[in-house]
Coordinates of C-alpha atoms in Angstrom, one line a residue:
X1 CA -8.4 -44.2 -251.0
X2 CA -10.3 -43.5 -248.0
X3 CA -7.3 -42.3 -246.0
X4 CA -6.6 -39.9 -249.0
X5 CA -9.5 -39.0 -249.3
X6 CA -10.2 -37.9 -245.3
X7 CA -6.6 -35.9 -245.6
X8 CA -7.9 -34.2 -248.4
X9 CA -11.4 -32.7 -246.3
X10 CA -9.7 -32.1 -243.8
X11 CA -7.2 -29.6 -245.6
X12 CA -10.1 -27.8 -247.2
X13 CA -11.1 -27.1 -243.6
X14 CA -8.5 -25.3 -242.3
X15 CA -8.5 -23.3 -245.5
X16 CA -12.1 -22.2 -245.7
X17 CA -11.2 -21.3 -241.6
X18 CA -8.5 -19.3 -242.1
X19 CA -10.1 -17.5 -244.9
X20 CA -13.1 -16.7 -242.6
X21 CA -10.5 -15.2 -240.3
X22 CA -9.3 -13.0 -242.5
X23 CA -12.3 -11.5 -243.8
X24 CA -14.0 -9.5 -240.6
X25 CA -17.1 -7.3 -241.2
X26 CA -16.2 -3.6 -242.4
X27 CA -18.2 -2.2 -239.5
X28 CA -15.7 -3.4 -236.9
X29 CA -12.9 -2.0 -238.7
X30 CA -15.2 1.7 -238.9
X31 CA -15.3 0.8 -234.8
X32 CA -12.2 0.6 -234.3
X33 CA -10.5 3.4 -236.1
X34 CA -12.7 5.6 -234.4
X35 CA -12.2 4.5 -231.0
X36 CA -8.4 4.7 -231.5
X37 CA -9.3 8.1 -233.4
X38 CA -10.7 9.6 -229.8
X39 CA -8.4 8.0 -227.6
X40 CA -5.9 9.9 -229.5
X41 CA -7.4 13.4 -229.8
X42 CA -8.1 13.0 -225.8
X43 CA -4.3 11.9 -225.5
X44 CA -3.5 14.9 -227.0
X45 CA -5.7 17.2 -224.6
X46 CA -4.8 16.0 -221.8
X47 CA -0.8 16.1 -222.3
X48 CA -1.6 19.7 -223.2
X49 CA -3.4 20.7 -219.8
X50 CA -0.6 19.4 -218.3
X51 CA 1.9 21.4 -220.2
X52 CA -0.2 24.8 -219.3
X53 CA -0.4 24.3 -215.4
X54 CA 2.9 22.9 -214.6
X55 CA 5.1 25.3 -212.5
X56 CA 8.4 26.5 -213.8
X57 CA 11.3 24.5 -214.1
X58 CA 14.4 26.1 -213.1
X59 CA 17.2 24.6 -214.7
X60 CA 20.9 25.7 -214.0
X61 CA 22.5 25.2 -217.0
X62 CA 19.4 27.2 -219.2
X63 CA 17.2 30.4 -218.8
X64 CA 14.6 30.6 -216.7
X65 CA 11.3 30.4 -218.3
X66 CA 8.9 32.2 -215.7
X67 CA 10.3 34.6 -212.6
X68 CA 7.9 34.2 -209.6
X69 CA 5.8 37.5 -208.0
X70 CA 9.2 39.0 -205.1
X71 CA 8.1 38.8 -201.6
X72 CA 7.5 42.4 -199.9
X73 CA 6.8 43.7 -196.3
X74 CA 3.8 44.8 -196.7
X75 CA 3.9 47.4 -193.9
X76 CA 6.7 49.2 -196.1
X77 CA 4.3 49.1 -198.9
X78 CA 2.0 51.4 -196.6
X79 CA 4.5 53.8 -195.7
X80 CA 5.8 54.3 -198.7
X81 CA 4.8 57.3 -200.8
X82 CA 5.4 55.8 -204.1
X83 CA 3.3 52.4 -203.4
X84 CA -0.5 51.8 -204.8
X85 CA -0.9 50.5 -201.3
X86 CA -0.6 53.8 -200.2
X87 CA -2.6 55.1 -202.4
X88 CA -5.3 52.7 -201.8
X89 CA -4.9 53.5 -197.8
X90 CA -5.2 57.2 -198.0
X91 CA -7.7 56.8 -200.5
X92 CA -10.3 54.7 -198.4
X93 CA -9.2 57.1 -195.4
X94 CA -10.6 59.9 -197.4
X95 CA -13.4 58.2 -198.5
X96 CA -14.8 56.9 -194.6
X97 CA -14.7 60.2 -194.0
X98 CA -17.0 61.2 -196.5
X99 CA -19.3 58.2 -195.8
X100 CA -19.7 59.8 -192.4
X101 CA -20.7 63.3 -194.2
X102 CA -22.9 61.7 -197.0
X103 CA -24.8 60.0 -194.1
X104 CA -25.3 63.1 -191.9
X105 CA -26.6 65.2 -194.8
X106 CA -28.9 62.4 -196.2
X107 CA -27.5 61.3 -199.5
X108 CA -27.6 57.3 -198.8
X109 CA -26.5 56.7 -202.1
X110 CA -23.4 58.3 -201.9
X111 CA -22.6 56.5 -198.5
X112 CA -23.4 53.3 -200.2
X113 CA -21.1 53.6 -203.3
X114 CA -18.5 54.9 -200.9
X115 CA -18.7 52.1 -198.4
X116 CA -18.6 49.6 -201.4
X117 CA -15.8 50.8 -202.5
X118 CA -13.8 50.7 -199.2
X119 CA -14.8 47.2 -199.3
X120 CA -13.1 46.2 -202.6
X121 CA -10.3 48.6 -201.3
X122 CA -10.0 46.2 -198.0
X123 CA -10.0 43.2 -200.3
X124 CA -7.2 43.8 -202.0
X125 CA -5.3 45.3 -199.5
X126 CA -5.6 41.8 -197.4
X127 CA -5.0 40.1 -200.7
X128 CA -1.7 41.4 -200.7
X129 CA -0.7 41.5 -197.3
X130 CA -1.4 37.9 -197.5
X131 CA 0.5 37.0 -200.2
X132 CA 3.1 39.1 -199.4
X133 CA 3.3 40.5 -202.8
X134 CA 2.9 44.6 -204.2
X135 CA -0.2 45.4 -205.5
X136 CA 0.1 46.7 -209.2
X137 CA -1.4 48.9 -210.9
X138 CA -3.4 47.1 -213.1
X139 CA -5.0 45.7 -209.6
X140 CA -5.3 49.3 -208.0
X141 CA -6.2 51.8 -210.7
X142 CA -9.6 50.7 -211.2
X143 CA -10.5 50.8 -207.3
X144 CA -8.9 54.2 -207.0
X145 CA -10.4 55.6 -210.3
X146 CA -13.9 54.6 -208.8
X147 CA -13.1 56.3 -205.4
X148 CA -11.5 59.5 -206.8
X149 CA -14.8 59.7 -209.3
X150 CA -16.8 59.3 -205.2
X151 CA -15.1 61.6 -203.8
X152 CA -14.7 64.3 -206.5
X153 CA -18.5 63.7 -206.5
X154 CA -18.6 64.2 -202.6
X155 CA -16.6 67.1 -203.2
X156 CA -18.9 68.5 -205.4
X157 CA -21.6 68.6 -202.9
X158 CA -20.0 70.9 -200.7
X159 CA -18.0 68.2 -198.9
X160 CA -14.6 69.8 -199.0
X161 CA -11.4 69.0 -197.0
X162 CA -12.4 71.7 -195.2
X163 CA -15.9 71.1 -194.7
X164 CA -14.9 67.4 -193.2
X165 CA -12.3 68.8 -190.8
X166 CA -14.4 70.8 -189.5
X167 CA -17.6 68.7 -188.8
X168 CA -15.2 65.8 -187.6
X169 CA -14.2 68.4 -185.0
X170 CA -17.6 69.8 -184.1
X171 CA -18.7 65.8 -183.7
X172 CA -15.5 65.2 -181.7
X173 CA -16.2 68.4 -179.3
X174 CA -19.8 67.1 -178.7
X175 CA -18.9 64.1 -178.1
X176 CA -16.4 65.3 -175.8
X177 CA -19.2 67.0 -173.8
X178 CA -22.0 64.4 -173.8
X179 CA -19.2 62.9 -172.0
X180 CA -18.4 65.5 -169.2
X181 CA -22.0 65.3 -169.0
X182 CA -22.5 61.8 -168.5
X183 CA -19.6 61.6 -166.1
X184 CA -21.0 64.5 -164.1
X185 CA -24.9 63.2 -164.0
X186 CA -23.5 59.3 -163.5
X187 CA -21.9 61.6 -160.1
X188 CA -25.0 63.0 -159.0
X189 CA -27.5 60.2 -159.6
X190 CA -24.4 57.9 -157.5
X191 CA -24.1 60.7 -154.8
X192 CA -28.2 61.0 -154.5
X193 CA -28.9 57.3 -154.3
X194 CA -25.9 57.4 -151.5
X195 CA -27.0 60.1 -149.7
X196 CA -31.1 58.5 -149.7
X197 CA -32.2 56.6 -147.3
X198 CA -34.2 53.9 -148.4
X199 CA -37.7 52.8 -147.6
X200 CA -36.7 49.2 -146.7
X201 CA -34.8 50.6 -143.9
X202 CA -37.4 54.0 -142.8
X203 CA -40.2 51.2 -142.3
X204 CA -37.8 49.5 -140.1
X205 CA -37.5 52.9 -138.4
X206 CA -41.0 53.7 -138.1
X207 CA -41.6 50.3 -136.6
X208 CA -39.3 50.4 -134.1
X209 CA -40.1 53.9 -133.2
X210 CA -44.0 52.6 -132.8
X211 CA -43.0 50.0 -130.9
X212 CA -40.7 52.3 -128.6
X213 CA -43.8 54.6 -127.9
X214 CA -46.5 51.9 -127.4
X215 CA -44.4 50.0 -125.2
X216 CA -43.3 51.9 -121.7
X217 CA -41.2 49.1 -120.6
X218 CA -38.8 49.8 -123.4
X219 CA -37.8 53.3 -122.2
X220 CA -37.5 51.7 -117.9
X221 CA -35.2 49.0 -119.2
X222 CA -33.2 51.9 -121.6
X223 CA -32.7 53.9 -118.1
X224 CA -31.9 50.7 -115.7
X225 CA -29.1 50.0 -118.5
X226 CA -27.8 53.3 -118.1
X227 CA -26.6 52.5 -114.2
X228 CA -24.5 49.1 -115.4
X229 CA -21.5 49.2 -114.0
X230 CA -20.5 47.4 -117.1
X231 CA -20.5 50.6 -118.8
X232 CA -17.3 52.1 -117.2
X233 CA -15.3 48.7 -116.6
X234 CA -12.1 49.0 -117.7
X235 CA -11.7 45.1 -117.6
X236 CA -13.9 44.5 -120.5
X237 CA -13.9 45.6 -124.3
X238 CA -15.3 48.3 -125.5
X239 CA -16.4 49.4 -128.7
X240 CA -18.2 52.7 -129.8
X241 CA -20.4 53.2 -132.7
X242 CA -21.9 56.4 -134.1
X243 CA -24.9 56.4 -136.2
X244 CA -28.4 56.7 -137.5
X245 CA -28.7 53.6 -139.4
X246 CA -30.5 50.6 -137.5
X247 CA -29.6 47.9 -139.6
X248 CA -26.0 49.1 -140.3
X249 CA -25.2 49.2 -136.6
X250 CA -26.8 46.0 -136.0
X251 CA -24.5 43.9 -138.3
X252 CA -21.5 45.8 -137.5
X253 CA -22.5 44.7 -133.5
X254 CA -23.8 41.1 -134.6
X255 CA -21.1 40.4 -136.6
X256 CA -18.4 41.7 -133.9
X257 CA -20.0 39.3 -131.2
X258 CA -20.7 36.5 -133.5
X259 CA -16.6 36.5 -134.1
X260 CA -15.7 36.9 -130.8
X261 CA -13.9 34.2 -128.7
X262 CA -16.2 36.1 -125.4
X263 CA -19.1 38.3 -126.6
X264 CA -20.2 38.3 -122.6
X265 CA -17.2 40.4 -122.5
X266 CA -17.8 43.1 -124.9
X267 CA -19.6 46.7 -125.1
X268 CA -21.0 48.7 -127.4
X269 CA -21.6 52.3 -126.6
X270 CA -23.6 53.4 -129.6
X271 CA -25.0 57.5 -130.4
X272 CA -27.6 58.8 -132.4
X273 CA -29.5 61.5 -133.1
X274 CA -32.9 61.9 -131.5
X275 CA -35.3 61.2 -134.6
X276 CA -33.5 57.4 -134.7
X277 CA -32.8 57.2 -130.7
X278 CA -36.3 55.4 -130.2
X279 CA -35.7 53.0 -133.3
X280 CA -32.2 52.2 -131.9
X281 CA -32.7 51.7 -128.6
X282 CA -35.7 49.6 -129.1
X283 CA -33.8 47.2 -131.9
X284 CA -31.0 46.4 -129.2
X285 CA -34.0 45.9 -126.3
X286 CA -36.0 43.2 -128.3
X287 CA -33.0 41.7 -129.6
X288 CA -30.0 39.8 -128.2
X289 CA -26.8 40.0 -129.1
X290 CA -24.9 36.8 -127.3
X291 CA -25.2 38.9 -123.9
X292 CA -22.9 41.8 -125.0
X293 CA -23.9 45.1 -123.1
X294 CA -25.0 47.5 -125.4
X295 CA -26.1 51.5 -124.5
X296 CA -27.5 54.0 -126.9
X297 CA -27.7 57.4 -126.4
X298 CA -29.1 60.6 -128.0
X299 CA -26.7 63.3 -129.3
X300 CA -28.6 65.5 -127.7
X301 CA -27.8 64.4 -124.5
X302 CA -24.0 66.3 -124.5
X303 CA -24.7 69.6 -123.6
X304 CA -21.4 70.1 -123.9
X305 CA -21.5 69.9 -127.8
X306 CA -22.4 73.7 -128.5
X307 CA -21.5 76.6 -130.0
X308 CA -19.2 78.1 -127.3
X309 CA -16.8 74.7 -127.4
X310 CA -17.2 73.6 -131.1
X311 CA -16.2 75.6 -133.9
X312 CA -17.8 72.5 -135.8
X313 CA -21.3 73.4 -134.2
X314 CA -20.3 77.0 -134.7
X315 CA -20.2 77.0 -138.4
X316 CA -22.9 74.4 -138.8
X317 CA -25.2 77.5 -137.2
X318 CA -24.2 79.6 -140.5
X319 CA -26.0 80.6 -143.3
X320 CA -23.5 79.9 -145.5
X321 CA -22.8 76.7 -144.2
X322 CA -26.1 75.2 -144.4
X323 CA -26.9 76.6 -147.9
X324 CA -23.9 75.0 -148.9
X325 CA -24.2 71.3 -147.6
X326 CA -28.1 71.4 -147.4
X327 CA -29.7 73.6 -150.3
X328 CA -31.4 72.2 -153.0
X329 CA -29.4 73.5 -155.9
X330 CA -26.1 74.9 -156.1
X331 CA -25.3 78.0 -157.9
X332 CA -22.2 76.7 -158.7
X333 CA -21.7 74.0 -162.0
X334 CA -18.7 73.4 -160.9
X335 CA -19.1 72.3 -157.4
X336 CA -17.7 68.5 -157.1
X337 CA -21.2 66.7 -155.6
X338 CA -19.1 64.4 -153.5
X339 CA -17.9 67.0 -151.1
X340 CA -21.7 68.6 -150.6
X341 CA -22.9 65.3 -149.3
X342 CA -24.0 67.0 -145.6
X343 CA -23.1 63.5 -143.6
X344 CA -19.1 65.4 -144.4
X345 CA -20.4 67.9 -141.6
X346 CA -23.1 65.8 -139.3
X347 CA -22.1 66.2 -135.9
X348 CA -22.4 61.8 -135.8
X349 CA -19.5 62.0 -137.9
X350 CA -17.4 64.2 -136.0
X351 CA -18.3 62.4 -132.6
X352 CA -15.3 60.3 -132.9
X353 CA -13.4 63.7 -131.9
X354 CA -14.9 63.5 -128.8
X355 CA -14.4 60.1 -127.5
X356 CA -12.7 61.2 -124.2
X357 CA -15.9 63.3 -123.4
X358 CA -18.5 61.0 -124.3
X359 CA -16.6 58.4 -122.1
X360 CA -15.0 60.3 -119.6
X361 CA -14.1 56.8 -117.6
X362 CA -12.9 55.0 -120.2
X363 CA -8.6 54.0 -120.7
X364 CA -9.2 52.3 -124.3
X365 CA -12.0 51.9 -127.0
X366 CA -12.6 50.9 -131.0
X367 CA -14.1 53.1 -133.3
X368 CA -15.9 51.2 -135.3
X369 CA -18.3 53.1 -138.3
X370 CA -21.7 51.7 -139.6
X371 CA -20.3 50.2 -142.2
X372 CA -18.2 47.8 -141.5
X373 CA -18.3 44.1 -141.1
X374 CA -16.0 42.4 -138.5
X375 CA -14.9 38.8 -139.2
X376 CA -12.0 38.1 -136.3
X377 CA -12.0 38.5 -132.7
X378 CA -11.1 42.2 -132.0
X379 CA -10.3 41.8 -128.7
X380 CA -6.6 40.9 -129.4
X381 CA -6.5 44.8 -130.9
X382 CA -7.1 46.3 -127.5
X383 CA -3.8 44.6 -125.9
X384 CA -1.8 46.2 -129.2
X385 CA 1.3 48.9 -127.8
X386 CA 0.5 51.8 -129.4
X387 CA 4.0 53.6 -127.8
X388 CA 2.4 56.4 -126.5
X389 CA 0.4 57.1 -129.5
X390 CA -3.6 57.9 -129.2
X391 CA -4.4 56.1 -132.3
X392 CA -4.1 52.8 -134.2
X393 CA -4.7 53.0 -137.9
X394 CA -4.0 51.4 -141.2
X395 CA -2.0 53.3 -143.6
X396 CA -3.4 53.6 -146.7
X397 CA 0.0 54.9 -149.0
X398 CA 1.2 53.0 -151.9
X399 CA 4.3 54.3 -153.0
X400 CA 2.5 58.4 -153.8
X401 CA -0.8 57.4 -153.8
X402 CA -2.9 59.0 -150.8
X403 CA 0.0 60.8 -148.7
X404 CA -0.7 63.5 -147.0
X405 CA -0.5 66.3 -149.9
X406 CA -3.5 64.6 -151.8
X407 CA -6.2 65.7 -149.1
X408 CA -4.6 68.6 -147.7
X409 CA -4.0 72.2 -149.8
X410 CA -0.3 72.7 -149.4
X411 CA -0.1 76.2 -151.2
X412 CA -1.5 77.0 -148.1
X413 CA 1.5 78.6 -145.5
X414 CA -0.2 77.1 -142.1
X415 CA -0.3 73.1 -144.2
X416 CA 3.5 73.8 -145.8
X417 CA 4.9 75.2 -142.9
X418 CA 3.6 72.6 -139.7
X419 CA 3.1 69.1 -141.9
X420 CA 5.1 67.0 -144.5
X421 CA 3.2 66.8 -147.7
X422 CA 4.9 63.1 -147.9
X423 CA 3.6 61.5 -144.8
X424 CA 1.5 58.4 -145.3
X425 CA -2.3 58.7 -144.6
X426 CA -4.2 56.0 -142.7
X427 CA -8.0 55.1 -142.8
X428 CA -11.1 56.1 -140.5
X429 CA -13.4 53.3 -139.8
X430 CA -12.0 50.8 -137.1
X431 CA -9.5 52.2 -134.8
X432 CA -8.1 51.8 -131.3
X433 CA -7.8 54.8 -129.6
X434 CA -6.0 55.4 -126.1
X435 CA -8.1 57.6 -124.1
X436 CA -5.2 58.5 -121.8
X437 CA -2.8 59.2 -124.2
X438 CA -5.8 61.4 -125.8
X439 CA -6.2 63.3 -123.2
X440 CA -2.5 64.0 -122.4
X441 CA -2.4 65.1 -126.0
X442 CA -5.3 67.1 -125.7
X443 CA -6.0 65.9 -129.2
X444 CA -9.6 67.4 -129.4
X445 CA -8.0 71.1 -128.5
X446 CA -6.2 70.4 -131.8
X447 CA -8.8 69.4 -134.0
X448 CA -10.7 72.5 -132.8
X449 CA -7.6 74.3 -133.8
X450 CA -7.3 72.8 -137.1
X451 CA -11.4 73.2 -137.4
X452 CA -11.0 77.1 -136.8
X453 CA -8.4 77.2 -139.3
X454 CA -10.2 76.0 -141.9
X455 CA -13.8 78.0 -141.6
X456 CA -13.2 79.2 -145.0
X457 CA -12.6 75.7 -146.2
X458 CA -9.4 76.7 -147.9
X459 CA -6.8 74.2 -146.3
X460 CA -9.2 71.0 -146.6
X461 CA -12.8 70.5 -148.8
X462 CA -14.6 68.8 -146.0
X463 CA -15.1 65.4 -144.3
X464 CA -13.4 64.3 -141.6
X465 CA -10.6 62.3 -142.6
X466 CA -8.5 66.0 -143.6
X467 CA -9.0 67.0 -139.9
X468 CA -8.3 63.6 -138.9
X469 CA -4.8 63.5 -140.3
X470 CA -4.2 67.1 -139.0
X471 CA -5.7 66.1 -135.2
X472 CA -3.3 62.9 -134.8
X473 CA -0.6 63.9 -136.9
X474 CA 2.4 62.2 -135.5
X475 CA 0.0 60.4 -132.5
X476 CA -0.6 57.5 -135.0
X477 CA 0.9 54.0 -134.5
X478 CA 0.3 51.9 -138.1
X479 CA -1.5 48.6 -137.6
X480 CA -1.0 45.5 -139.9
X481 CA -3.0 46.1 -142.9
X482 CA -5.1 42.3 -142.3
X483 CA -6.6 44.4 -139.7
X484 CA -9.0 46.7 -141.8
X485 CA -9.8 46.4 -145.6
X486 CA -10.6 48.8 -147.7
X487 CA -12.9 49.6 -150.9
X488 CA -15.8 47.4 -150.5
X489 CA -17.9 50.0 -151.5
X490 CA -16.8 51.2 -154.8
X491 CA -13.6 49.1 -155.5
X492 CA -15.1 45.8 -157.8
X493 CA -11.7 43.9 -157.5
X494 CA -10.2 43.3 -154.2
X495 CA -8.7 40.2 -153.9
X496 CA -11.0 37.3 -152.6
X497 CA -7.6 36.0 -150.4
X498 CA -7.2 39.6 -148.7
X499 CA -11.1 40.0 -147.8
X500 CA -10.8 36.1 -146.5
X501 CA -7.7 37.6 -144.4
X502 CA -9.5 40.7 -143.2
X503 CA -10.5 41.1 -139.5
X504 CA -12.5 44.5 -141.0
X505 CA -14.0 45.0 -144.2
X506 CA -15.0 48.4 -144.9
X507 CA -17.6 49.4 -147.6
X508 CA -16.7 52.9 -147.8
X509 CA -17.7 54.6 -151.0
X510 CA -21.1 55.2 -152.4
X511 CA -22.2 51.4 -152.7
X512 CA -23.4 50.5 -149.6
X513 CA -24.4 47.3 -148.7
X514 CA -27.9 48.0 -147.8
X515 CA -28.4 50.4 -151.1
X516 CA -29.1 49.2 -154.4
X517 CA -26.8 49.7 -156.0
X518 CA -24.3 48.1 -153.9
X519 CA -21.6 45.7 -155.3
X520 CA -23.4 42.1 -155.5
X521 CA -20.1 40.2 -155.4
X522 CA -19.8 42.0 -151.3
X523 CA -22.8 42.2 -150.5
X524 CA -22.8 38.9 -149.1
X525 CA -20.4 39.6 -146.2
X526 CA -23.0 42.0 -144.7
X527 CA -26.0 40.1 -145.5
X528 CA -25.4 37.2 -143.5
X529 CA -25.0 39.2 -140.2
X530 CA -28.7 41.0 -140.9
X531 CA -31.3 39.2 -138.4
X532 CA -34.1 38.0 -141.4
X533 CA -35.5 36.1 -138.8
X534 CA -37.1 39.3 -137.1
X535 CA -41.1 39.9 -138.1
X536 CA -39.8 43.3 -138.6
X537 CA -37.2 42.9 -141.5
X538 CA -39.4 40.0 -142.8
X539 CA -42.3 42.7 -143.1
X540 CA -40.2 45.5 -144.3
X541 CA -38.8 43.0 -147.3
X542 CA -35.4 44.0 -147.0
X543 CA -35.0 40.4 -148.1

């Protein structure tokens, strides 16, 4: 009975249990439809999304459902008269030119709406050369409806096509001569600040020349140095040096002796004029130079150099001549500054044509001008053959570039008829000259030849490289090109390697070393010869 009876509670358990199971709460049933409700409606979405963004499928064996945009060269699109490219290009062409218009007659506005335009215009013409695709027209139309309404609008206030052309060519012709103008004052401020001496270097003048006149001694030691024997040894080197710059001479001297294997061996003859002679010879009295022998003399000393025997003094003595190389102004806009500069016609210029006379005694010299720097022993140049030549140069031609027709007027029937236009030209500046072959050539009868042919100035400007080329033509023997370099003074890219190379650097040109506005990357070179030890230079702050 009590077995049955436990079987019997037992089933009514798992009865009443499975019931319970069976009967869940109607609220989780609510739950859960609407959870599968939303899972379904965001099923649904998302297959959907996917539908609209995915790319075309080609399929071989069907249609196909969307044709992609054809790739163009844009550049055609440009050139091409049918293209809203092209339209869009000419357009905005149009349109910057009426920006430019609207802005010179005041209307802002207008210039603003134009330029904004242009802007959209540029947008969609780098849109679709970045794609690579056309522009249509749907793209275009309203970019060139707005511009056409701008520039019918421009139009409208007087800025015709005419109008624009020719404003765009009055701003192009003043342009044009704000340019000539430029280029021609940029001359003439170069050429004065050239030409000026600065004040650096005239209190270094006016110092010495005190110290010449307070000092007798100076001027007894400047005549005993007159009677070395030294002077007219043809054993040793000499060197000659014409000038009226202190400072100049003194680098070009220091930094010949400081290179030299024997500066015991060397001299200098230098000349100047008579307002620097004091100055000069003072600067070489005070100061030593590694015991080189070094004599100055005044121009004036050469009684010789006159009227009667130089055509060079003669026209010098001219009215015309000095009105045109030392007058103020110049009647004449066109005049070229560069060839009024009056150190073209000083007579310390045109010494070096009259070597042999100023050293009667002497078989071989350099010529070395004022600003130069020497960086190798020159002695080895005096021992160079010159084959019967009187002068050692370096040729300056590169393939046309400065022959002889660029500084001489060949139209002229005395040039054309003695000279070939084609020779090469060489460079003034350091030169050997023999003094014997000189004289057998009676080159300096020949420059006074070629001087009287030109008085009216019609075969050469001036300066004296022309009358050079003329004096020693055929009497010049080329010298490797390592010996003298050129530019320094206006050229801002030699190469370091060739200057490095150079036994002569020459700053010819306007940019001095010892001027302003020289060229900073050079000026070093010349610096480092210039005694800033002396009170005189400190006091002067050329440093």
């Amino acid at each position: 009975m009590l077995r049955g009876a436990g079987h019997g509670g037992g089933d009514a358990r798992r009865r009443a249990l499975r019931s319970s199971r069976r009967r869940l709460p109607g609220w989780i049933w609510w739950l859960l439809g609407i959870f599968l409700l939303v899972g379904l409606m965001l099923f649904v979405l998302h297959h959907n999304q996917k539908e609209q963004f995915r790319p075309p499928v080609v399929d071989n064996g069907s249609e196909i459902n969307e044709v992609p945009h054809e790739k163009v060269n844009f550049s055609e699109e440009l050139l091409s008269s049918t293209s809203f490219a092209r339209q869009l290009a000419d357009q905005m062409t149009l349109a910057k030119a009426y920006v430019i218009l609207a802005k010179e007659h005041g209307n802002l506005q207008l210039a603003w709406e134009l330029s904004s335009q242009i802007r959209n215009c540029q947008r969609l013409l780098s849109e679709g050369a970045v794609s690579g695709r056309a522009i249509t027209k749907v793209e275009a139309h309203p970019i060139i409806s707005r511009l056409a309404r701008l520039i019918y609008k421009a139009q409208d206030s007087h800025y015709d096509i005419s109008t624009t052309i020719v404003t765009l060519k009055n701003h192009a012709l003043a342009l044009e001569e704000r340019a000539k103008a430029a280029i021609v004052q940029s001359a003439e401020f170069g050429q004065l600040a050239a030409e000026s001496f600065p004040k650096n270097l005239h209190c270094l003048t006016v110092k010495l020349t005190e110290e010449w006149l307070r000092n007798p001694k100076h001027r007894s030691r400047s005549e005993e140095n007159r009677n070395s024997t030294r002077l007219v040894d043809n054993n040793l080197y000499h060197f000659c040096i014409f000038s009226d710059n202190v400072l100049a001479t003194s680098v070009v001297v220091n930094s010949t002796v400081s290179n030299a294997n024997h500066p015991q061996q060397l001299v200098f003859h230098v000349v100047t004029d008579r307002i620097h002679f004091g100055a000069m010879s003072t600067w070489f009295l005070i100061n030593d130079f590694k015991g080189c022998t070094v004599e100055v003399r005044c121009i004036d000393e050469f009684s010789w150099l006159n009227a009667s025997s130089s055509p060079l003094v003669r026209q010098l003595s001219e009215v015309e001549t000095q009105g045109y190389y030392y007058s103020a102004g110049s009647k004449n806009p066109e005049r070229e500054i560069k060839f009024h500069n009056p150190k073209f016609v000083s007579l310390l210029n045109h010494l070096r044509f009259y070597i042999p006379q100023i050293l009667p005694n002497l078989e071989k010299v350099v010529f070395l001008d004022d600003d130069v720097v020497v960086q190798k022993d020159l002695t080895q140049l005096l021992s160079i053959e010159l084959h019967g030549n009187v002068i050692g140069a370096v040729e300056t031609c590169l393939e046309s570039f400065h022959r002889y027709h660029k500084y001489l007027n060949f139209s002229h029937p005395t040039i054309s008829s003695k000279i070939d236009p084609h020779t090469c030209g060489w460079a003034f500046g350091m030169n050997i000259f023999d003094l014997i072959a000189w004289r057998k050539a009676n080159a300096t009868s020949l420059y006074h030849y070629w001087q009287e042919q030109n008085s009216d100035q019609l075969l050469w400007r001036t300066g004296t490289l022309p009358a050079g080329l003329l004096t020693f033509y055929g009497l010049m023997e080329p010298l490797d090109r390592r010996w003298h370099v050129l530019g320094l003074g206006y050229d801002v890219d030699i190469d370091d390697r060739l200057i490095e190379s150079a036994a002569v650097v020459h700053y010819n040109g306007n940019m001095k070393p010892w001027l302003k506005l020289a060229i900073r990357r050079y000026k070093y070179i010349w610096e480092r010869y210039v005694n800033i030890s002396h009170p005189y230079v400190r006091e002067c702050m050329l440093h």
